[in-house]
Coordinates of C-alpha atoms and ligand atoms in Angstrom, one line a residue:
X1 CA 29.1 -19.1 -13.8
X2 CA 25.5 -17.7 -13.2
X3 CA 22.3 -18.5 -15.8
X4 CA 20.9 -15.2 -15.8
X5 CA 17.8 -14.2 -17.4
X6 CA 15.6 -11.7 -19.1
X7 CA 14.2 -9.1 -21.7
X8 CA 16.6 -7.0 -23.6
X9 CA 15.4 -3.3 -23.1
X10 CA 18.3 -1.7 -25.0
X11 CA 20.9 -2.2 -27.4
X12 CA 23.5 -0.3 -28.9
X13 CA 26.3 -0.2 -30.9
X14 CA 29.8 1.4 -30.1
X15 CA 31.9 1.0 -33.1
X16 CA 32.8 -3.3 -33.1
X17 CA 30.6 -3.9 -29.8
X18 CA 27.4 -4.5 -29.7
X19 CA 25.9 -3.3 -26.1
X20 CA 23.1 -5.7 -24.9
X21 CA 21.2 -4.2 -21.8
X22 CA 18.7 -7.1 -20.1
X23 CA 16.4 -6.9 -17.3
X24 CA 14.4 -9.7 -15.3
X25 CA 14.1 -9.2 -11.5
X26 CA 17.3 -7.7 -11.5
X27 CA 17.1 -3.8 -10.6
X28 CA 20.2 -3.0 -12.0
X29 CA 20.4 -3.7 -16.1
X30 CA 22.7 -6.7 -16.9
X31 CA 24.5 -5.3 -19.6
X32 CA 26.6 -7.6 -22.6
X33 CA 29.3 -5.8 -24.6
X34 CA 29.8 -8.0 -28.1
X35 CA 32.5 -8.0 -30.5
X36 CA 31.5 -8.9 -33.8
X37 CA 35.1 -10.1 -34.2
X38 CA 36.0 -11.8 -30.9
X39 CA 32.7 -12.9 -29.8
X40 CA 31.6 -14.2 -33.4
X41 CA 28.7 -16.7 -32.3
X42 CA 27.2 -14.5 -29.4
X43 CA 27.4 -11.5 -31.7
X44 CA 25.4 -13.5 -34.3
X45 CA 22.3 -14.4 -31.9
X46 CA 22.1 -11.2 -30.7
X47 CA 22.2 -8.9 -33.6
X48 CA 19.2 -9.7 -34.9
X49 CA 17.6 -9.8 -31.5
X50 CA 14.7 -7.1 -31.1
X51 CA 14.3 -5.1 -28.3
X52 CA 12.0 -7.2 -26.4
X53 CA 12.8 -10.5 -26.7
X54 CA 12.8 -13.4 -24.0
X55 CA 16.7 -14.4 -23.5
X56 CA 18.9 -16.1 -21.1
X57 CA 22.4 -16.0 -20.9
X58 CA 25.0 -18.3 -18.8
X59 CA 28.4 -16.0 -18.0
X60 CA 30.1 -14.4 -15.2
X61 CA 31.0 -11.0 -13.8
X62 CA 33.4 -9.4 -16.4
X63 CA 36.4 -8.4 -14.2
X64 CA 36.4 -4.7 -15.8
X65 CA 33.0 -2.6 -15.0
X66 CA 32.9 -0.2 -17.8
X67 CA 29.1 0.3 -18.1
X68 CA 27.6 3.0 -16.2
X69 CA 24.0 1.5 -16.6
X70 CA 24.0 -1.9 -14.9
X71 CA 26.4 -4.5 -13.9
X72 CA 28.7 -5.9 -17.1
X73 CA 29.1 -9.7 -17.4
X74 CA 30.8 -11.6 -20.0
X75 CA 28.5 -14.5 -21.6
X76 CA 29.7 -18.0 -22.8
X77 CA 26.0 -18.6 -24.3
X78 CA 22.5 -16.8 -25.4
X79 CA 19.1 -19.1 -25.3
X80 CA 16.1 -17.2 -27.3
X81 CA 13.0 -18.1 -25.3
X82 CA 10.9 -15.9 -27.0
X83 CA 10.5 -13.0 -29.5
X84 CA 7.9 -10.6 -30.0
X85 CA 5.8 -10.6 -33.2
X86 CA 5.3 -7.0 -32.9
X87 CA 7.2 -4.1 -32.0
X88 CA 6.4 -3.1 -28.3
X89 CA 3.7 -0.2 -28.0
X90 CA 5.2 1.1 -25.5
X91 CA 9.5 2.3 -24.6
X92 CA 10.4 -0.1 -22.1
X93 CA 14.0 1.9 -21.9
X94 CA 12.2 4.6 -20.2
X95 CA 14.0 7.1 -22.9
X96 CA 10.6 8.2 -23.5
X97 CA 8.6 9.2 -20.4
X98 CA 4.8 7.4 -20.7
X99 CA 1.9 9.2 -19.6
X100 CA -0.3 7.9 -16.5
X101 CA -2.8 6.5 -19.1
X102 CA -0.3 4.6 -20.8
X103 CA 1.4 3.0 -17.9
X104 CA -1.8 1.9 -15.9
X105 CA -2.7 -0.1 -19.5
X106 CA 1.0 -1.2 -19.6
X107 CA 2.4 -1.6 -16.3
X108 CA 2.6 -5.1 -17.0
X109 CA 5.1 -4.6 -19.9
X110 CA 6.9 -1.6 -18.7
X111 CA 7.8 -3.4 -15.2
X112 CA 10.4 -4.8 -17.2
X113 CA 11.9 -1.3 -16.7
X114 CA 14.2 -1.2 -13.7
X115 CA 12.6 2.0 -12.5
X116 CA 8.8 1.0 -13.1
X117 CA 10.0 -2.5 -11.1
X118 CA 11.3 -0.6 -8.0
X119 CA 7.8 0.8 -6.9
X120 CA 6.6 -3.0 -7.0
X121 CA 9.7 -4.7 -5.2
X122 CA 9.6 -2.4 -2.4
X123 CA 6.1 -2.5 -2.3
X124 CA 6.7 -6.8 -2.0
X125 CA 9.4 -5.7 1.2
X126 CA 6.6 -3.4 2.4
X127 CA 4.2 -6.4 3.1
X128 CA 7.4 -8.3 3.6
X129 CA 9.0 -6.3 6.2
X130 CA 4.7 -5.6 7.8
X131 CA 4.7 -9.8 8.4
X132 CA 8.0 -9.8 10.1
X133 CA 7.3 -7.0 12.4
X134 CA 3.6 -8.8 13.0
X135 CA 6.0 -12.2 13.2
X136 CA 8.0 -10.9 15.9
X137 CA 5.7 -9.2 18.3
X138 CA 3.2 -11.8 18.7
X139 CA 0.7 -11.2 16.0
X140 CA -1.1 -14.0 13.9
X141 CA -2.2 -13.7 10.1
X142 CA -5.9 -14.5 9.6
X143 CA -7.8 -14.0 6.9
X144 CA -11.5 -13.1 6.7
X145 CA -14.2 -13.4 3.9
X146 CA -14.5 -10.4 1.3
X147 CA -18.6 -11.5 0.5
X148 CA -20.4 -10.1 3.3
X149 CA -23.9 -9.5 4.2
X150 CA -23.0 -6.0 5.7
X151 CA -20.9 -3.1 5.7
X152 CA -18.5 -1.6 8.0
X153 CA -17.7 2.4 6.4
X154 CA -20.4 3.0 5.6
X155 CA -23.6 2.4 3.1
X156 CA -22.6 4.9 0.4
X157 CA -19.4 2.7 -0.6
X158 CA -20.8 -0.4 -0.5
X159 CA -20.6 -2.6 -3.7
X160 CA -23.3 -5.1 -3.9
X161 CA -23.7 -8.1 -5.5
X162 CA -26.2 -10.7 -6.2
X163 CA -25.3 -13.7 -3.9
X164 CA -28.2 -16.4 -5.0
X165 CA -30.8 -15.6 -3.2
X166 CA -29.9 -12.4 -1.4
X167 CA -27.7 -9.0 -1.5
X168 CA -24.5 -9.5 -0.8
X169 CA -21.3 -7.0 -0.6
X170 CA -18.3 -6.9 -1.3
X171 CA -16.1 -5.8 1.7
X172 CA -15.2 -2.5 2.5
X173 CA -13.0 -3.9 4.9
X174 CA -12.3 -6.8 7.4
X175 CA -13.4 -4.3 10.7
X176 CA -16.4 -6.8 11.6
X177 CA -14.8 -9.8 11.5
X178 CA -11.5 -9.2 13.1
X179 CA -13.1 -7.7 16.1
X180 CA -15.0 -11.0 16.2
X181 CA -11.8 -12.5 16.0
X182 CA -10.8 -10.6 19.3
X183 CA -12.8 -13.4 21.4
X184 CA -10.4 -16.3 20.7
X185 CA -7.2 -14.1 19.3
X186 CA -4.9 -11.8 21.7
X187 CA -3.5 -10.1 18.3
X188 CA -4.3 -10.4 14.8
X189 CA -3.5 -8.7 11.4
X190 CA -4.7 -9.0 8.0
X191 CA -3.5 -8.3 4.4
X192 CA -6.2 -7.7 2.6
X193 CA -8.4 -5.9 -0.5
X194 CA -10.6 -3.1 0.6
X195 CA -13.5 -3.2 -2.2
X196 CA -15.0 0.8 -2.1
X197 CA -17.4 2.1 -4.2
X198 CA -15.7 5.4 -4.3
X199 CA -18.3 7.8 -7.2
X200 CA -15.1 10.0 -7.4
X201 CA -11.7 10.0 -9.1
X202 CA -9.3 11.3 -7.0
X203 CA -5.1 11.0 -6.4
X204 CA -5.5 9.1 -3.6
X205 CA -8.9 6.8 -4.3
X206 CA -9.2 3.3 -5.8
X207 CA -11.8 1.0 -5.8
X208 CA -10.1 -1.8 -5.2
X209 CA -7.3 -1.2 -2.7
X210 CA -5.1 -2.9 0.0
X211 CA -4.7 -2.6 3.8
X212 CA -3.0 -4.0 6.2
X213 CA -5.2 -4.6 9.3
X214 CA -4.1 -5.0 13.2
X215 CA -6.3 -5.9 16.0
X216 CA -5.0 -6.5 19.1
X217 CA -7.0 -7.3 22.3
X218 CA -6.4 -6.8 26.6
X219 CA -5.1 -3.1 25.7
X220 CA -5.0 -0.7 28.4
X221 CA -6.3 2.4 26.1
X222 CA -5.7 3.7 22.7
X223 CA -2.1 4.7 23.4
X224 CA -1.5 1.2 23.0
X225 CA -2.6 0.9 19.3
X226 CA -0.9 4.4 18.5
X227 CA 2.1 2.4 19.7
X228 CA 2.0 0.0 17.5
X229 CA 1.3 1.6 14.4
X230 CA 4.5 4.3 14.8
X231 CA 6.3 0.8 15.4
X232 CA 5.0 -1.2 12.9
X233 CA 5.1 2.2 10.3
X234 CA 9.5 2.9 11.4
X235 CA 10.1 -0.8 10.9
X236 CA 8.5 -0.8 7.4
X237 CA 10.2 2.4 6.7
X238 CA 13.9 1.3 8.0
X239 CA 13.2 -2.2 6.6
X240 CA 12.6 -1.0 2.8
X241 CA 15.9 1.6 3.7
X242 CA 18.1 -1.1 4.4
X243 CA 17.5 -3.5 1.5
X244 CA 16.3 -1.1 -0.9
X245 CA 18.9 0.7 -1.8
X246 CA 19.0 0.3 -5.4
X247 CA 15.5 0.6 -6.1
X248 CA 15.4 3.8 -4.0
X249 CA 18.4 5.1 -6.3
X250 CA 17.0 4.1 -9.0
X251 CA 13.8 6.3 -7.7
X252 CA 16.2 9.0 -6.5
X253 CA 13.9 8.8 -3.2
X254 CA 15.6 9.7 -0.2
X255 CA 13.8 8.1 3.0
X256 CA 14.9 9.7 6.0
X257 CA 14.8 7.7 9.3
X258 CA 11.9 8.4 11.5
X259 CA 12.3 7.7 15.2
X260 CA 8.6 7.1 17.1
X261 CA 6.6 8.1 19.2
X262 CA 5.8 9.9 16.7
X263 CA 3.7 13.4 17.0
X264 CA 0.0 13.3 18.8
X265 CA -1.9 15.8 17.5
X266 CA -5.7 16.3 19.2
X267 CA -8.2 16.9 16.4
X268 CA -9.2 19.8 18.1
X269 CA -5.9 21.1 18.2
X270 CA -5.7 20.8 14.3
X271 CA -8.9 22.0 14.4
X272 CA -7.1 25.5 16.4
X273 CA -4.4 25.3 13.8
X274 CA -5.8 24.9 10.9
X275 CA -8.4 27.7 12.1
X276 CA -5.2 30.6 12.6
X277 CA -4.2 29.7 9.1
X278 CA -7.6 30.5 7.7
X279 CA -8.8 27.8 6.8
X280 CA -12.5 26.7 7.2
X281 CA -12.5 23.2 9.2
X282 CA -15.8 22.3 11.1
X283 CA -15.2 20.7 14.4
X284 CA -17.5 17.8 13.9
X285 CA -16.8 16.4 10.9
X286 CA -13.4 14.5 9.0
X287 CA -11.2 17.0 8.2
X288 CA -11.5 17.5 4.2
X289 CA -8.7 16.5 1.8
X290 CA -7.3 20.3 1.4
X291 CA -7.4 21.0 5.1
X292 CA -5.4 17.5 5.6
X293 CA -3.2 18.9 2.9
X294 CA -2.4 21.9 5.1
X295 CA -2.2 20.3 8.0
X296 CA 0.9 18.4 6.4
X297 CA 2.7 21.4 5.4
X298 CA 2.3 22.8 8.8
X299 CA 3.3 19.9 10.2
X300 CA 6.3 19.9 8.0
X301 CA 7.5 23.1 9.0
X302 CA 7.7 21.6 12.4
X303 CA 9.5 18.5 10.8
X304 CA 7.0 16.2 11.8
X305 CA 6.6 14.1 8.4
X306 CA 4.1 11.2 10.0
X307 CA 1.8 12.4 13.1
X308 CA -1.4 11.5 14.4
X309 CA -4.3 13.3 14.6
X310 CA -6.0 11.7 17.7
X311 CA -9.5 12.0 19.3
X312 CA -12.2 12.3 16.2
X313 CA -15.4 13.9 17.3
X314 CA -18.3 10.9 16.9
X315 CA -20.0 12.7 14.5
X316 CA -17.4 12.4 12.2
X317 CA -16.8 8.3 12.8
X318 CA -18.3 5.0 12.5
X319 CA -20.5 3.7 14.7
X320 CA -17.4 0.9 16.1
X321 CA -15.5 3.2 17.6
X322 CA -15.1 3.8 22.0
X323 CA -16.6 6.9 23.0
X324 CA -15.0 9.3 25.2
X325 CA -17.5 9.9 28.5
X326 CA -18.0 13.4 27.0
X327 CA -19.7 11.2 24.4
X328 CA -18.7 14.4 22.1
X329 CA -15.2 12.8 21.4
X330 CA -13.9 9.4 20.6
X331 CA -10.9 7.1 20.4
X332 CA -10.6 7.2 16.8
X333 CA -7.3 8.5 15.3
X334 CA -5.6 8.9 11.8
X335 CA -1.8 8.4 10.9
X336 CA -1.3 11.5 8.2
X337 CA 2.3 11.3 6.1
X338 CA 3.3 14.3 4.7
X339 CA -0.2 15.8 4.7
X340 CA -2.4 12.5 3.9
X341 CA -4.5 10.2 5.8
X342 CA -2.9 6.9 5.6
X343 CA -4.4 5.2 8.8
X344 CA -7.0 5.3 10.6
X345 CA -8.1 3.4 13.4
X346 CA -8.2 3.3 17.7
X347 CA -9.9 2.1 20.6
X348 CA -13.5 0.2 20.0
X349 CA -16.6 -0.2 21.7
X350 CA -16.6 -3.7 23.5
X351 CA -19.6 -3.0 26.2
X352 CA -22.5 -4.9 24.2
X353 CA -25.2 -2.0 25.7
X354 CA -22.9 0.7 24.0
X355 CA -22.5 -1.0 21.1
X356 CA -26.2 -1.8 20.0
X357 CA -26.6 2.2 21.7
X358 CA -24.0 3.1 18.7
X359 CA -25.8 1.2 15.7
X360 CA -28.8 2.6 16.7
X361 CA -27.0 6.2 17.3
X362 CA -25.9 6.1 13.7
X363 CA -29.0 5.3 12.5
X364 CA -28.3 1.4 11.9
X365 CA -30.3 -1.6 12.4
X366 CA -28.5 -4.2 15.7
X367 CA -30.4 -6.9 13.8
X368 CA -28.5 -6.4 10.9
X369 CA -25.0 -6.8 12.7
X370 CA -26.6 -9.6 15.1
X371 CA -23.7 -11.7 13.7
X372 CA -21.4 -9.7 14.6
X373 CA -22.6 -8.2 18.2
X374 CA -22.8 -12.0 19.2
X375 CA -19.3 -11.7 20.0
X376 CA -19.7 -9.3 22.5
X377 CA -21.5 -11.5 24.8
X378 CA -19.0 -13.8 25.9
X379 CA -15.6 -11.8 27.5
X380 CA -14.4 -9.8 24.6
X381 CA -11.2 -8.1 26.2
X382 CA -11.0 -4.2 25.7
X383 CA -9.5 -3.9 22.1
X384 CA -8.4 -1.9 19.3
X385 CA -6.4 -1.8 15.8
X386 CA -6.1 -0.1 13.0
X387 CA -6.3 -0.4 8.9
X388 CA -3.0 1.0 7.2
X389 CA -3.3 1.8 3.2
X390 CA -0.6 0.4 1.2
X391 CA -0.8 2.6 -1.8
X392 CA -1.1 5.2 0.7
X393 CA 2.4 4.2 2.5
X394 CA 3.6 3.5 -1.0
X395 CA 2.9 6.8 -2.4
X396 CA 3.9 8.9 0.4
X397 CA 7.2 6.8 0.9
X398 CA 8.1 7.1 -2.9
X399 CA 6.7 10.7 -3.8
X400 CA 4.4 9.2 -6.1
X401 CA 1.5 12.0 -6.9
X402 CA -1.0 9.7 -8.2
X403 CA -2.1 6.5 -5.8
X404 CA -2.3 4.2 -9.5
X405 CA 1.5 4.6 -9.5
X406 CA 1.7 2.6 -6.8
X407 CA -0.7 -0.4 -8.0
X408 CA -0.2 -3.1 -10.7
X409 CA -4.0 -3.2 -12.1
X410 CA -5.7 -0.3 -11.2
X411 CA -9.6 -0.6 -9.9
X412 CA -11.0 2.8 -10.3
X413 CA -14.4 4.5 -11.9
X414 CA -13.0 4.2 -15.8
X415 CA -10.9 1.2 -15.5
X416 CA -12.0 -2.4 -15.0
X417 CA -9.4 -4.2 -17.7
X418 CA -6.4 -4.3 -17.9
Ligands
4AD1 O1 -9.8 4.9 7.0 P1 -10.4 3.6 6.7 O2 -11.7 3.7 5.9 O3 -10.6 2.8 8.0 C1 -11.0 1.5 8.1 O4 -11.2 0.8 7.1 C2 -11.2 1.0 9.5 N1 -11.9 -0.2 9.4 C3 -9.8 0.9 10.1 C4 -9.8 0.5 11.5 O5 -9.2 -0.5 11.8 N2 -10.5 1.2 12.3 O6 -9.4 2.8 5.8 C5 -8.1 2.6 6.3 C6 -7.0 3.1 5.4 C7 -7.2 4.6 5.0 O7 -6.5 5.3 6.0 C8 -6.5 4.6 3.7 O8 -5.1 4.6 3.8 C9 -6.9 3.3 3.1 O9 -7.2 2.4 4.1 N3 -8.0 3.4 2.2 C10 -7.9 3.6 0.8 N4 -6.9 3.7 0.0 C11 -7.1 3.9 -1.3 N5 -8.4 4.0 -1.8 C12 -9.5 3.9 -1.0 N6 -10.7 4.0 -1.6 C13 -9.2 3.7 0.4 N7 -10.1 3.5 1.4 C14 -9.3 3.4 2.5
MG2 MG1 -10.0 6.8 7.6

């Protein structure tokens, strides 16, 4: 005998039976089939039941599975918790497709929906599946402060904030601080907001998004940290495959196993590529969104779904960043899935000298990041990491064309509430 509970998102009646379809957690429907006749009492709570309402039921798994829309189990009681005073605004059946508009302001209400619910359990194994690969090889989860007195990415993102009696930020991302963390930590990762004052609205910008961070120190080059991005990317990937399954059905997403090492792609080769297709890319700056687009369906062709692009030109990077001795190229790569950026990260400057050189390089004050280059006085080891978006993952994982699909409260230039 289970207690199961839930919201009733459908009912319907066949003839005598009254078909009660209920979702909590669960991502397949638990579905009731009432007799007015035979199940008299149960019938009579039900019935008047709106679609909606709050209700738990105590029964068991009814021996013959005749509903093709959830699991069928046959109930010895029904508890109203609650009932809504109004009808819902939106169709929490999903008969009715909702626009994006509508389900960003409902999300909250239509995640009652199996299929609206899917994105967000698998994005809860995502994170899940992230700490257990971090778990196993060696990595510990810090956290670092999101008020900060300077930026990492860059001044034109930057949200600021009045913190008593001085500016303050919010933070772009934890860069700084977990190379700081580098002088006491072999290996770290963080879960964490990225707060970015992006002026545009895009598919694949929010202002307030998530990242999972790595750094990991006494690396031998940046091979190392492409190493353990393709790791950590396939376990996430085979993780959500294995116990998934019914929210990926219930997606109809297909997730193909990908075996690292996965595809390293120079920049300047994509540069060459991208050229012999016609399109315009400039060799010392980030490639643009339509030529990463490209890229993607190249790479495609070549059934290479996630790749790296590796060995960013420094004009094109911030100023953190190791240097190649050409001082033209540096260490930087990006993961791209299926034609978007969804990493980015490599090996960083730990020589002090080369690192105040950089700020200045890039037009920065050292004074301002004094805090910071403090901790490359003292035996920082070589180092490196990378930040992975989760939306990103998310979207490209699921098909999602729009990066709010993949968020429960969206943060972007219109939308502040819900
Ligand atoms: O490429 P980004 O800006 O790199 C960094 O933040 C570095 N500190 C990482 C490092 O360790 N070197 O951001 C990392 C990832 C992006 O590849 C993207 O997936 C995601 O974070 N991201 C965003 N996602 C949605 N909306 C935004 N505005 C995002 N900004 C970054
Ligand atoms: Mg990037």
């Amino acid at each position: 005998m289970s207690r199961l509970c839930g919201w009733i998102i459908r009912k319907a009646r066949v003839g005598k039976v009254l078909i009660v379809e209920i979702c909590g957690n669960n991502s397949k429907p638990y579905v009731l089939a009432l007799r007015e006749d035979r199940d008299k009492e149960l019938y009579s709570i039900a019935e008047p039941l709106d679609i909606g309402s709050a209700i738990c039921f105590e029964g068991t798994l009814a021996p013959e599975q005749k509903s093709r829309r959830g699991t069928e189990y046959v109930a010895t009681k029904i508890e109203v918790y609650s009932k809504p005073i109004e009808p819902l605004p939106v169709d929490i059946a999903g008969k009715v497709p909702a626009l994006l508009d509508t389900r960003i302001k409902y999300r909250w209400l239509l995640a009652r929906n199996p299929v609206e619910k899917a994105i967000f359990k698998i994005r809860a194994g995502v994170l899940k599946a992230a700490r257990e690969y971090f778990e196993k090889n060696g990595f510990i989860e810090v956290q670092t402060p999101k008020i900060v007195a300077a930026g990492a990415e860059g001044g034109a993102t930057l949200f600021k904030l009045q913190y008593f009696e001085r500016d303050a930020y919010l933070s772009q991302s934890p860069q700084l601080y977990k190379q700081m963390l580098i002088s006491s930590f072999e290996r770290i990762y963080e879960i964490t907001p990225y707060f970015r004052a992006e002026k545009f609205n895009t598919t694949r910008h929010l202002n307030e998004s998530w990242g999972i961070d790595v750094e990991q120190g006494f690396i031998n080059g940046v091979e190392d940290i492409l190493q353990t991005a393709e790791n950590l990317v396939a376990y996430i990937l085979d993780y959500v495959r294995a116990n998934y399954k019914d929210e990926l059905e219930v997606l109809g997403v297909d997730l193909p196993k990908l075996t690292p090492p996965f595809k390293r792609l120079k920049f300047t080769e994509a540069v060459d590529i991208l050229r012999s297709e016609g399109v315009e890319v400039s060799e010392l700056e980030d490639l643009s969104d339509a030529a990463e687009k490209k890229l993607g369906e190249i790479m495609a062709e070549k059934k290479h779904e996630l790749y790296f692009i590796v060995g960013f030109p420094w004009t094109s990077t911030a100023f953190y960043y190791m240097r190649e001795e050409d001082g033209v190229y540096t260490r930087k790569f990006d993961l791209d899935y299926k034609g978007l950026e969804i990493a980015s990260g490599g090996q960083r400057e730990h020589r002090y000298r080369n690192l105040v050189e950089a700020l200045r390089n890039k037009g920065l004050n050292p004074e301002d990041f004094e805090f910071y280059l403090e901790a490359f006085k003292y035996g920082i080891p070589p180092h490196g990491g990378f930040g992975l978006g989760v939306e990103r993952l998310l979207m490209k994982m699921l098909n999602l064309e729009n990066i709010r699909e993949a968020i429960l409260f969206v943060r972007d230039r219109t939308r502040i509430v819900p």
